Amino acid sequence: MSKLCAVIDYGMGNLHSAHGALQAVAGADTRVLVTSDPEVIRSADHVVLPGVGAIRDCMAEIRRQGIDQVVAEVRKTKPLLGICVGLQAMMDSSEENGGVDCMGLFPGKVRFFGNDLVEDGTKLKVPHMGWNKVQQVEHPLWAGIADNSRFYFVHSYYVEAVNPSQVKGRGHYGVDFAAAMGEGNVFAVQFHPEKSHNAGLALLKNFLNWDGQA
Amino acid sequence: MALAKRIIPCLDVDKGRVVKGVNFVGIRDAGDPVEIAKRYNDQGADEITFLDITASHEGRDTTVHMVEAIAEQVFIPLTVGGGIRELADIRRMLNAGADKVSINSAAVYNPEFVREASQKFGAQCIVVAIDAKQVAEGRWEIFTHGGRKPTGINAVEWAVKMAEYGAGEILLTSMDRDGVKSGFDLGVTRAISDAVNIPVIASGGVGNLDHLVDGVKLGGADAVLAASIFHFGEYTVQQAKEHMAAAGIEMRL
């Protein structure tokens, strides 16, 4: 039977890359669809929540289109992958845009790196842009990917997790931050697997092969 | 610090074809952008930048299709520069699969465009390209029209202003050095990198691998962009990364 991976489109930017990368690693029996239709999302086998841009706009669209309801349902029944702002939207709240309430799938806050980020006496640029290492915590989505592999990040805000057992990948840029979060059917990453060359493609392939409930 | 410095090969494209002599050993049709982008991707390029030099509007559609074709097969960040003048141009390139656009002269004519673009699409995808020329000791100015037209604008002050307006990154090209192969202008690279809190990509003048090292170590650049040293097969991207890593620079190998 053919499988469906739904990439949720809530009107916040370009989903071309996520769609293309998933399709590139998907088996011949898997169809990857960019959609905003809750029924299609509910019927999918795998669901991806991407996100770019400012969190206030993202959350406004997520709520307006009822995506938060759909996410609350699918997280119980099928594998769900959050990417970048998609991860941030899963936290309790974000400092961005003067403070925004998010979906609260994971306890924890999204914080600003700040304008005075320093490491070993060197001032760090913000956004955190480029290829950084991720220290893995055992999870099926890391299968076949070397620990401390580099992934492509672009973000000015980072996830501060409350529950350490939910941190599935650790990143560091002036401060320690959660590069990946996971619990049950949900896995969410701060970096862009769809832009992270072989390591990113491997993670996406692992996601499509994952049946959740880690 | 674990964040790697980046190497970005740059390709000039005209009507969806790569121009200005790309000549890999073993590739007969050197003008195919998908093939070239894949080659650099396989060599470990951290990003790829396309400079669209297409003059006509119709030709630009071909560039859009080129970006679409590359984005389907190359899974690293893609930047498109050249001819980005309105929000619609940005939307078109992002929809085609570009991750960032580079704004050059349109920013000089209308700085508000950078602010609008950043608010609309996010700073992460707005690169402001600065073409600078040294006019006196310790002073560099912005030039447009391929370095022919002076504007009188101080390049360092301009970079600071563009960062305030919402640029996510600065692509700094030294017009004195472009194509000369004598190395980056380290003075202006250092001055701008120290003055802004966003990443700076050094460009213009790379002739050998030590120049890349200098751009990071002496110029303070976060990324280095080069064209001809890679196009003619003098060095692979992988060799360049290994050389930089051997010099003590954090790289993705």
Short mmCIF file of C-alpha atoms in Angstrom, two decimals:
data_model
loop_
_atom_site.label_atom_id
_atom_site.label_comp_id
_atom_site.label_asym_id
_atom_site.label_seq_id
_atom_site.Cartn_x
_atom_site.Cartn_y
_atom_site.Cartn_z
CA MET A 1 0.00 0.00 0.00
CA SER A 2 1.30 3.43 -0.79
CA LYS A 3 2.20 5.77 2.02
CA LEU A 4 1.67 9.49 2.41
CA CYS A 5 3.93 12.08 4.04
CA ALA A 6 2.17 15.42 4.58
CA VAL A 7 4.26 18.60 4.81
CA ILE A 8 2.05 21.14 6.56
CA ASP A 9 1.72 24.39 4.62
CA TYR A 10 0.39 27.21 6.77
CA GLY A 11 1.51 29.97 4.44
CA MET A 12 4.86 30.77 6.05
CA GLY A 13 7.36 30.58 3.26
CA ASN A 14 9.00 28.14 1.01
CA LEU A 15 8.39 24.44 1.48
CA HIS A 16 10.07 23.49 -1.75
CA SER A 17 13.26 22.33 -0.08
CA ALA A 18 11.56 20.22 2.59
CA HIS A 19 9.31 18.63 -0.01
CA GLY A 20 12.17 18.00 -2.43
CA ALA A 21 14.49 16.48 0.16
CA LEU A 22 11.77 14.20 1.56
CA GLN A 23 10.76 13.11 -1.92
CA ALA A 24 14.40 12.43 -2.78
CA VAL A 25 14.79 9.95 0.08
CA ALA A 26 11.26 8.53 0.03
CA GLY A 27 10.69 5.05 -1.29
CA ALA A 28 8.77 4.58 -4.54
CA ASP A 29 5.70 3.73 -2.45
CA THR A 30 5.72 7.04 -0.56
CA ARG A 31 4.11 10.22 -1.80
CA VAL A 32 5.17 13.55 -0.26
CA LEU A 33 2.49 16.23 -0.35
CA VAL A 34 2.59 19.88 0.68
CA THR A 35 -0.84 20.62 2.09
CA SER A 36 -2.88 22.81 4.42
CA ASP A 37 -5.91 20.51 4.34
CA PRO A 38 -6.53 19.07 7.85
CA GLU A 39 -8.18 15.98 6.37
CA VAL A 40 -5.19 15.18 4.19
CA ILE A 41 -2.87 15.72 7.18
CA ARG A 42 -5.00 13.42 9.34
CA SER A 43 -4.92 10.73 6.65
CA ALA A 44 -1.12 10.85 6.25
CA ASP A 45 1.30 8.26 7.62
CA HIS A 46 3.99 10.82 8.45
CA VAL A 47 3.58 14.53 9.15
CA VAL A 48 6.17 17.31 8.92
CA LEU A 49 5.72 20.74 10.51
CA PRO A 50 8.26 23.13 8.97
CA GLY A 51 8.52 26.84 9.65
CA VAL A 52 10.48 29.93 8.77
CA GLY A 53 10.14 33.55 9.72
CA ALA A 54 8.87 35.27 12.81
CA ILE A 55 7.12 33.21 15.49
CA ARG A 56 4.23 35.64 16.00
CA ASP A 57 3.17 35.31 12.36
CA CYS A 58 3.72 31.55 12.41
CA MET A 59 1.62 30.99 15.53
CA ALA A 60 -1.10 33.30 14.23
CA GLU A 61 -1.42 31.23 11.06
CA ILE A 62 -1.14 27.93 12.94
CA ARG A 63 -4.09 28.97 15.14
CA ARG A 64 -6.12 30.62 12.38
CA GLN A 65 -5.94 27.52 10.20
CA GLY A 66 -6.52 25.10 13.08
CA ILE A 67 -3.11 23.49 12.56
CA ASP A 68 -2.62 23.40 16.35
CA GLN A 69 -5.68 21.14 16.66
CA VAL A 70 -4.46 18.86 13.90
CA VAL A 71 -0.98 18.67 15.45
CA ALA A 72 -2.47 17.83 18.85
CA GLU A 73 -4.29 14.90 17.22
CA VAL A 74 -1.60 13.53 14.95
CA ARG A 75 1.09 13.55 17.64
CA LYS A 76 -0.85 10.79 19.35
CA THR A 77 -1.24 8.61 16.29
CA LYS A 78 1.68 9.04 13.87
CA PRO A 79 5.28 10.23 13.55
CA LEU A 80 5.57 14.02 13.52
CA LEU A 81 8.72 15.93 12.58
CA GLY A 82 9.18 19.61 13.45
CA ILE A 83 11.79 21.68 11.65
CA CYS A 84 13.32 25.01 12.80
CA VAL A 85 10.44 27.34 13.72
CA GLY A 86 8.30 24.19 13.59
CA LEU A 87 10.27 23.03 16.65
CA GLN A 88 10.01 26.42 18.33
CA ALA A 89 6.23 26.44 17.79
CA MET A 90 6.09 23.17 19.78
CA MET A 91 7.52 24.78 22.92
CA ASP A 92 5.52 26.59 25.63
CA SER A 93 6.45 30.09 24.54
CA SER A 94 9.00 32.24 22.71
CA GLU A 95 10.72 35.48 23.67
CA GLU A 96 10.56 36.61 20.05
CA ASN A 97 8.26 39.46 19.02
CA GLY A 98 7.86 40.57 22.64
CA GLY A 99 6.64 37.15 23.84
CA VAL A 100 4.42 34.65 22.03
CA ASP A 101 2.53 31.64 23.41
CA CYS A 102 3.24 28.50 21.42
CA MET A 103 1.67 25.03 21.24
CA GLY A 104 3.23 23.59 24.40
CA LEU A 105 4.01 20.07 23.17
CA PHE A 106 7.30 20.31 25.07
CA PRO A 107 7.79 22.26 28.30
CA GLY A 108 10.39 24.97 27.78
CA LYS A 109 11.06 28.39 26.32
CA VAL A 110 12.53 29.80 23.16
CA ARG A 111 15.16 32.42 24.00
CA PHE A 112 17.15 35.05 22.09
CA PHE A 113 20.87 34.39 21.67
CA GLY A 114 21.36 38.07 22.48
CA ASN A 115 23.58 40.73 21.04
CA ASP A 116 26.45 40.08 23.43
CA LEU A 117 27.07 36.42 22.78
CA VAL A 118 30.71 35.61 23.50
CA GLU A 119 32.79 32.43 23.36
CA ASP A 120 36.43 32.31 24.51
CA GLY A 121 36.61 36.09 24.32
CA THR A 122 35.31 36.18 20.74
CA LYS A 123 32.04 37.89 19.93
CA LEU A 124 29.64 35.56 18.17
CA LYS A 125 27.50 36.70 15.27
CA VAL A 126 23.71 36.35 15.47
CA PRO A 127 21.92 34.67 13.67
CA HIS A 128 23.70 31.41 14.36
CA MET A 129 24.17 30.62 10.68
CA GLY A 130 26.04 27.68 9.23
CA TRP A 131 27.14 24.14 9.95
CA ASN A 132 27.37 23.14 13.59
CA LYS A 133 27.83 19.89 15.45
CA VAL A 134 25.00 18.03 17.09
CA GLN A 135 25.75 15.71 19.97
CA GLN A 136 23.26 12.90 19.70
CA VAL A 137 21.16 11.24 22.37
CA GLU A 138 20.10 7.77 21.34
CA HIS A 139 17.05 7.83 19.10
CA PRO A 140 15.99 5.91 15.94
CA LEU A 141 16.23 9.10 13.86
CA TRP A 142 20.01 9.22 14.31
CA ALA A 143 20.49 5.72 12.89
CA GLY A 144 23.52 5.56 10.62
CA ILE A 145 24.52 9.21 11.26
CA ALA A 146 27.87 9.72 12.99
CA ASP A 147 27.65 11.41 16.39
CA ASN A 148 28.68 15.09 16.24
CA SER A 149 27.83 15.31 12.55
CA ARG A 150 27.29 18.85 11.34
CA PHE A 151 23.90 20.20 10.31
CA TYR A 152 22.91 23.52 8.78
CA PHE A 153 21.42 26.04 11.24
CA VAL A 154 19.90 29.48 10.72
CA HIS A 155 18.30 30.94 13.83
CA SER A 156 18.52 33.78 16.32
CA TYR A 157 16.38 32.11 18.98
CA TYR A 158 17.10 28.78 20.65
CA VAL A 159 15.21 26.16 22.62
CA GLU A 160 15.81 25.89 26.34
CA ALA A 161 14.26 22.59 27.40
CA VAL A 162 12.79 22.05 30.86
CA ASN A 163 12.86 18.26 30.72
CA PRO A 164 16.40 17.03 29.92
CA SER A 165 15.13 13.58 28.92
CA GLN A 166 13.36 15.18 25.95
CA VAL A 167 16.60 16.60 24.55
CA LYS A 168 17.64 14.24 21.75
CA GLY A 169 20.41 16.38 20.28
CA ARG A 170 22.62 18.97 21.96
CA GLY A 171 24.00 22.03 20.23
CA HIS A 172 26.32 24.74 21.45
CA TYR A 173 26.77 28.33 20.28
CA GLY A 174 27.90 30.55 23.12
CA VAL A 175 25.28 28.71 25.16
CA ASP A 176 24.08 25.10 25.22
CA PHE A 177 20.79 24.67 23.41
CA ALA A 178 18.45 21.87 22.33
CA ALA A 179 19.19 21.04 18.70
CA ALA A 180 16.67 18.20 18.74
CA MET A 181 13.71 17.36 20.98
CA GLY A 182 11.78 14.13 21.10
CA GLU A 183 8.99 12.38 22.98
CA GLY A 184 6.72 9.61 21.81
CA ASN A 185 5.78 10.17 18.19
CA VAL A 186 7.31 13.64 18.02
CA PHE A 187 10.84 14.52 16.90
CA ALA A 188 11.78 18.12 16.23
CA VAL A 189 15.02 19.74 15.14
CA GLN A 190 16.36 23.28 15.19
CA PHE A 191 18.56 22.76 12.12
CA HIS A 192 17.41 22.27 8.55
CA PRO A 193 17.79 18.59 7.60
CA GLU A 194 16.55 19.45 4.10
CA LYS A 195 19.63 21.70 3.71
CA SER A 196 22.12 19.52 5.57
CA HIS A 197 23.48 17.40 2.74
CA ASN A 198 23.98 13.70 3.47
CA ALA A 199 23.49 13.84 7.24
CA GLY A 200 20.22 15.71 6.79
CA LEU A 201 18.95 13.38 4.09
CA ALA A 202 19.78 10.38 6.28
CA LEU A 203 17.73 11.85 9.12
CA LEU A 204 14.76 12.46 6.81
CA LYS A 205 14.99 8.91 5.51
CA ASN A 206 15.08 7.60 9.08
CA PHE A 207 11.98 9.66 9.81
CA LEU A 208 10.07 8.17 6.88
CA ASN A 209 11.09 4.69 8.05
CA TRP A 210 10.11 5.40 11.65
CA ASP A 211 6.85 4.17 13.08
CA GLY A 212 6.97 6.45 16.09
CA GLN A 213 6.55 5.64 19.78
CA ALA A 214 10.29 5.77 20.37
CA MET B 1 33.80 27.22 18.96
CA ALA B 2 32.10 24.56 16.95
CA LEU B 3 30.42 26.57 14.20
CA ALA B 4 32.29 25.87 10.97
CA LYS B 5 33.50 28.55 8.58
CA ARG B 6 31.90 28.15 5.18
CA ILE B 7 33.20 27.81 1.63
CA ILE B 8 30.81 29.05 -1.02
CA PRO B 9 31.52 28.46 -4.72
CA CYS B 10 29.93 31.15 -6.90
CA LEU B 11 28.55 30.67 -10.41
CA ASP B 12 27.57 33.34 -12.92
CA VAL B 13 24.44 32.42 -14.80
CA ASP B 14 22.88 33.93 -17.91
CA LYS B 15 19.42 32.73 -19.00
CA GLY B 16 19.75 29.65 -16.83
CA ARG B 17 23.19 28.64 -18.09
CA VAL B 18 26.45 28.92 -16.25
CA VAL B 19 28.78 31.29 -18.08
CA LYS B 20 32.23 32.77 -17.62
CA GLY B 21 34.17 29.64 -18.25
CA VAL B 22 33.62 26.79 -15.90
CA ASN B 23 35.92 23.99 -16.85
CA PHE B 24 35.95 20.90 -14.71
CA VAL B 25 38.08 18.10 -15.85
CA GLY B 26 35.82 15.42 -17.23
CA ILE B 27 32.74 17.55 -17.85
CA ARG B 28 32.18 18.29 -21.48
CA ASP B 29 29.11 20.45 -21.22
CA ALA B 30 30.44 22.85 -18.65
CA GLY B 31 27.46 25.15 -18.84
CA ASP B 32 24.89 22.88 -17.22
CA PRO B 33 24.11 24.49 -13.86
CA VAL B 34 22.56 21.38 -12.33
CA GLU B 35 25.61 19.30 -13.13
CA ILE B 36 27.99 21.95 -11.81
CA ALA B 37 25.98 22.54 -8.64
CA LYS B 38 25.90 18.80 -7.97
CA ARG B 39 29.64 18.58 -8.51
CA TYR B 40 30.31 21.30 -5.91
CA ASN B 41 27.74 19.75 -3.59
CA ASP B 42 29.52 16.39 -3.83
CA GLN B 43 32.86 18.09 -3.14
CA GLY B 44 31.50 19.37 0.16
CA ALA B 45 30.53 22.96 -0.64
CA ASP B 46 28.76 24.49 2.35
CA GLU B 47 26.48 26.61 0.18
CA ILE B 48 26.27 27.65 -3.46
CA THR B 49 25.69 31.17 -4.76
CA PHE B 50 24.38 32.03 -8.22
CA LEU B 51 24.91 35.46 -9.65
CA ASP B 52 22.24 36.01 -12.27
CA ILE B 53 23.57 38.29 -15.00
CA THR B 54 20.58 37.82 -17.30
CA ALA B 55 19.61 41.13 -18.87
CA SER B 56 16.11 40.36 -20.15
CA HIS B 57 12.94 39.67 -18.26
CA GLU B 58 12.15 36.56 -20.30
CA GLY B 59 15.60 35.18 -19.62
CA ARG B 60 14.87 35.43 -15.92
CA ASP B 61 12.14 32.83 -16.20
CA THR B 62 14.82 30.43 -17.35
CA THR B 63 16.86 31.27 -14.27
CA VAL B 64 13.86 30.48 -12.10
CA HIS B 65 13.54 27.07 -13.76
CA MET B 66 17.25 26.52 -13.23
CA VAL B 67 16.88 27.20 -9.49
CA GLU B 68 13.94 24.80 -9.37
CA ALA B 69 15.93 22.06 -11.07
CA ILE B 70 18.92 22.53 -8.77
CA ALA B 71 16.83 22.71 -5.60
CA GLU B 72 15.36 19.32 -6.46
CA GLN B 73 18.78 17.70 -6.43
CA VAL B 74 21.13 19.75 -4.28
CA PHE B 75 20.38 19.80 -0.56
CA ILE B 76 22.56 22.59 0.74
CA PRO B 77 21.65 26.30 0.96
CA LEU B 78 21.31 28.14 -2.35
CA THR B 79 21.62 31.91 -2.77
CA VAL B 80 20.60 33.82 -5.88
CA GLY B 81 21.85 37.35 -6.53
CA GLY B 82 21.61 39.76 -9.43
CA GLY B 83 18.52 41.64 -10.53
CA ILE B 84 16.69 41.42 -7.20
CA ARG B 85 14.81 44.73 -7.23
CA GLU B 86 11.33 44.11 -5.82
CA LEU B 87 9.61 41.90 -3.29
CA ALA B 88 8.12 39.93 -6.19
CA ASP B 89 11.64 39.04 -7.39
CA ILE B 90 12.47 37.66 -3.94
CA ARG B 91 9.24 35.69 -3.68
CA ARG B 92 9.85 34.17 -7.11
CA MET B 93 13.36 32.99 -6.26
CA LEU B 94 12.35 31.64 -2.83
CA ASN B 95 9.38 29.81 -4.34
CA ALA B 96 11.71 28.30 -6.91
CA GLY B 97 13.80 26.83 -4.10
CA ALA B 98 16.43 29.48 -3.30
CA ASP B 99 17.10 29.83 0.41
CA LYS B 100 18.48 33.35 0.27
CA VAL B 101 18.59 36.23 -2.15
CA SER B 102 21.37 38.73 -2.45
CA ILE B 103 20.39 42.37 -2.92
CA ASN B 104 22.97 44.70 -4.40
CA SER B 105 22.24 47.97 -6.22
CA ALA B 106 18.55 48.00 -5.28
CA ALA B 107 19.70 48.43 -1.68
CA VAL B 108 21.83 51.43 -2.64
CA TYR B 109 18.99 53.10 -4.54
CA ASN B 110 16.37 52.29 -1.93
CA PRO B 111 17.60 51.11 1.47
CA GLU B 112 14.00 50.75 2.65
CA PHE B 113 13.74 47.81 0.25
CA VAL B 114 16.06 45.84 2.52
CA ARG B 115 13.90 46.64 5.54
CA GLU B 116 10.71 45.61 3.74
CA ALA B 117 12.29 42.43 2.40
CA SER B 118 13.60 41.44 5.81
CA GLN B 119 10.27 42.05 7.50
CA LYS B 120 8.43 40.16 4.79
CA PHE B 121 10.67 37.13 4.34
CA GLY B 122 12.89 37.12 7.44
CA ALA B 123 16.45 38.31 7.87
CA GLN B 124 17.74 34.76 7.39
CA CYS B 125 17.15 34.94 3.65
CA ILE B 126 18.28 38.51 2.97
CA VAL B 127 21.91 38.91 1.98
CA VAL B 128 23.10 42.43 1.17
CA ALA B 129 25.91 42.49 -1.38
CA ILE B 130 28.42 45.29 -1.03
CA ASP B 131 30.85 46.12 -3.82
CA ALA B 132 33.61 48.16 -2.23
CA LYS B 133 36.69 49.93 -3.56
CA GLN B 134 39.48 51.50 -1.59
CA VAL B 135 39.51 55.27 -2.13
CA ALA B 136 42.08 56.24 0.51
CA GLU B 137 44.08 54.65 3.30
CA GLY B 138 41.53 52.98 5.57
CA ARG B 139 38.55 54.19 3.56
CA TRP B 140 36.40 52.15 1.20
CA GLU B 141 33.38 53.27 -0.77
CA ILE B 142 30.45 51.55 -2.42
CA PHE B 143 30.51 51.27 -6.19
CA THR B 144 27.67 50.10 -8.42
CA HIS B 145 27.46 48.97 -12.05
CA GLY B 146 30.19 46.41 -11.73
CA GLY B 147 32.53 48.81 -9.99
CA ARG B 148 32.26 51.64 -12.50
CA LYS B 149 29.96 54.01 -10.67
CA PRO B 150 31.02 55.60 -7.39
CA THR B 151 28.35 56.46 -4.84
CA GLY B 152 30.45 58.23 -2.22
CA ILE B 153 28.99 55.94 0.46
CA ASN B 154 31.39 54.70 3.12
CA ALA B 155 31.37 50.90 2.90
CA VAL B 156 31.78 50.22 6.62
CA GLU B 157 29.02 52.64 7.60
CA TRP B 158 26.85 51.16 4.89
CA ALA B 159 27.32 47.64 6.22
CA VAL B 160 26.29 48.78 9.70
CA LYS B 161 23.23 50.48 8.27
CA MET B 162 22.23 47.41 6.25
CA ALA B 163 22.52 45.21 9.34
CA GLU B 164 20.23 47.64 11.18
CA TYR B 165 17.79 47.51 8.27
CA GLY B 166 17.51 43.75 8.62
CA ALA B 167 20.18 42.15 6.44
CA GLY B 168 20.94 38.66 7.69
CA GLU B 169 24.35 38.52 6.09
CA ILE B 170 26.81 40.72 4.18
CA LEU B 171 28.44 39.56 0.95
CA LEU B 172 31.46 41.80 0.64
CA THR B 173 33.23 41.98 -2.71
CA SER B 174 36.40 43.97 -3.13
CA MET B 175 36.18 45.50 -6.60
CA ASP B 176 39.93 46.20 -6.60
CA ARG B 177 40.62 42.53 -6.17
CA ASP B 178 37.89 40.88 -8.20
CA GLY B 179 39.51 38.64 -10.78
CA VAL B 180 43.02 39.73 -9.79
CA LYS B 181 43.82 36.61 -7.75
CA SER B 182 45.99 38.46 -5.25
CA GLY B 183 43.81 37.67 -2.24
CA PHE B 184 40.92 39.37 -0.45
CA ASP B 185 41.16 43.00 0.59
CA LEU B 186 41.69 42.08 4.24
CA GLY B 187 41.46 45.66 5.46
CA VAL B 188 37.86 46.21 4.45
CA THR B 189 36.91 42.63 5.36
CA ARG B 190 38.24 43.11 8.89
CA ALA B 191 36.72 46.57 9.26
CA ILE B 192 33.24 45.38 8.27
CA SER B 193 33.39 42.09 10.12
CA ASP B 194 34.31 43.96 13.31
CA ALA B 195 31.63 46.58 12.77
CA VAL B 196 28.59 44.33 12.30
CA ASN B 197 27.06 41.51 14.33
CA ILE B 198 25.89 39.49 11.32
CA PRO B 199 27.98 37.04 9.27
CA VAL B 200 30.28 38.45 6.58
CA ILE B 201 31.16 36.55 3.40
CA ALA B 202 34.46 37.65 1.86
CA SER B 203 34.64 37.71 -1.92
CA GLY B 204 36.90 38.92 -4.69
CA GLY B 205 40.51 38.09 -5.36
CA VAL B 206 41.03 34.49 -4.35
CA GLY B 207 43.98 33.00 -6.24
CA ASN B 208 45.14 30.26 -3.91
CA LEU B 209 44.09 28.39 -0.80
CA ASP B 210 46.12 30.54 1.59
CA HIS B 211 43.95 33.46 0.55
CA LEU B 212 40.93 31.61 1.95
CA VAL B 213 42.76 31.07 5.24
CA ASP B 214 43.70 34.76 5.40
CA GLY B 215 40.10 35.81 4.75
CA VAL B 216 39.01 34.02 7.90
CA LYS B 217 42.05 34.44 10.15
CA LEU B 218 43.07 37.98 9.24
CA GLY B 219 39.89 39.32 7.68
CA GLY B 220 37.56 37.84 10.30
CA ALA B 221 35.17 36.53 7.62
CA ASP B 222 32.57 33.92 8.54
CA ALA B 223 32.52 32.50 5.03
CA VAL B 224 34.65 32.75 1.90
CA LEU B 225 33.33 32.87 -1.63
CA ALA B 226 35.37 31.96 -4.68
CA ALA B 227 34.76 31.22 -8.32
CA SER B 228 37.65 30.69 -10.67
CA ILE B 229 39.91 28.59 -8.43
CA PHE B 230 37.18 25.98 -8.37
CA HIS B 231 35.82 26.39 -11.90
CA PHE B 232 39.03 25.43 -13.64
CA GLY B 233 39.70 22.45 -11.47
CA GLU B 234 42.79 24.06 -9.89
CA TYR B 235 41.44 23.02 -6.53
CA THR B 236 38.42 21.08 -5.39
CA VAL B 237 36.23 22.43 -2.63
CA GLN B 238 37.34 19.46 -0.55
CA GLN B 239 41.01 20.39 -0.96
CA ALA B 240 40.22 23.95 0.05
CA LYS B 241 38.41 22.78 3.18
CA GLU B 242 41.22 20.45 4.16
CA HIS B 243 43.74 23.23 3.68
CA MET B 244 41.74 25.57 5.91
CA ALA B 245 41.24 22.88 8.55
CA ALA B 246 44.99 22.21 8.55
CA ALA B 247 45.49 25.92 9.25
CA GLY B 248 43.42 25.49 12.40
CA ILE B 249 40.08 26.71 11.08
CA GLU B 250 36.91 24.88 12.09
CA MET B 251 35.46 23.31 8.93
CA ARG B 252 32.83 20.75 7.97
CA LEU B 253 34.87 17.95 6.44
#
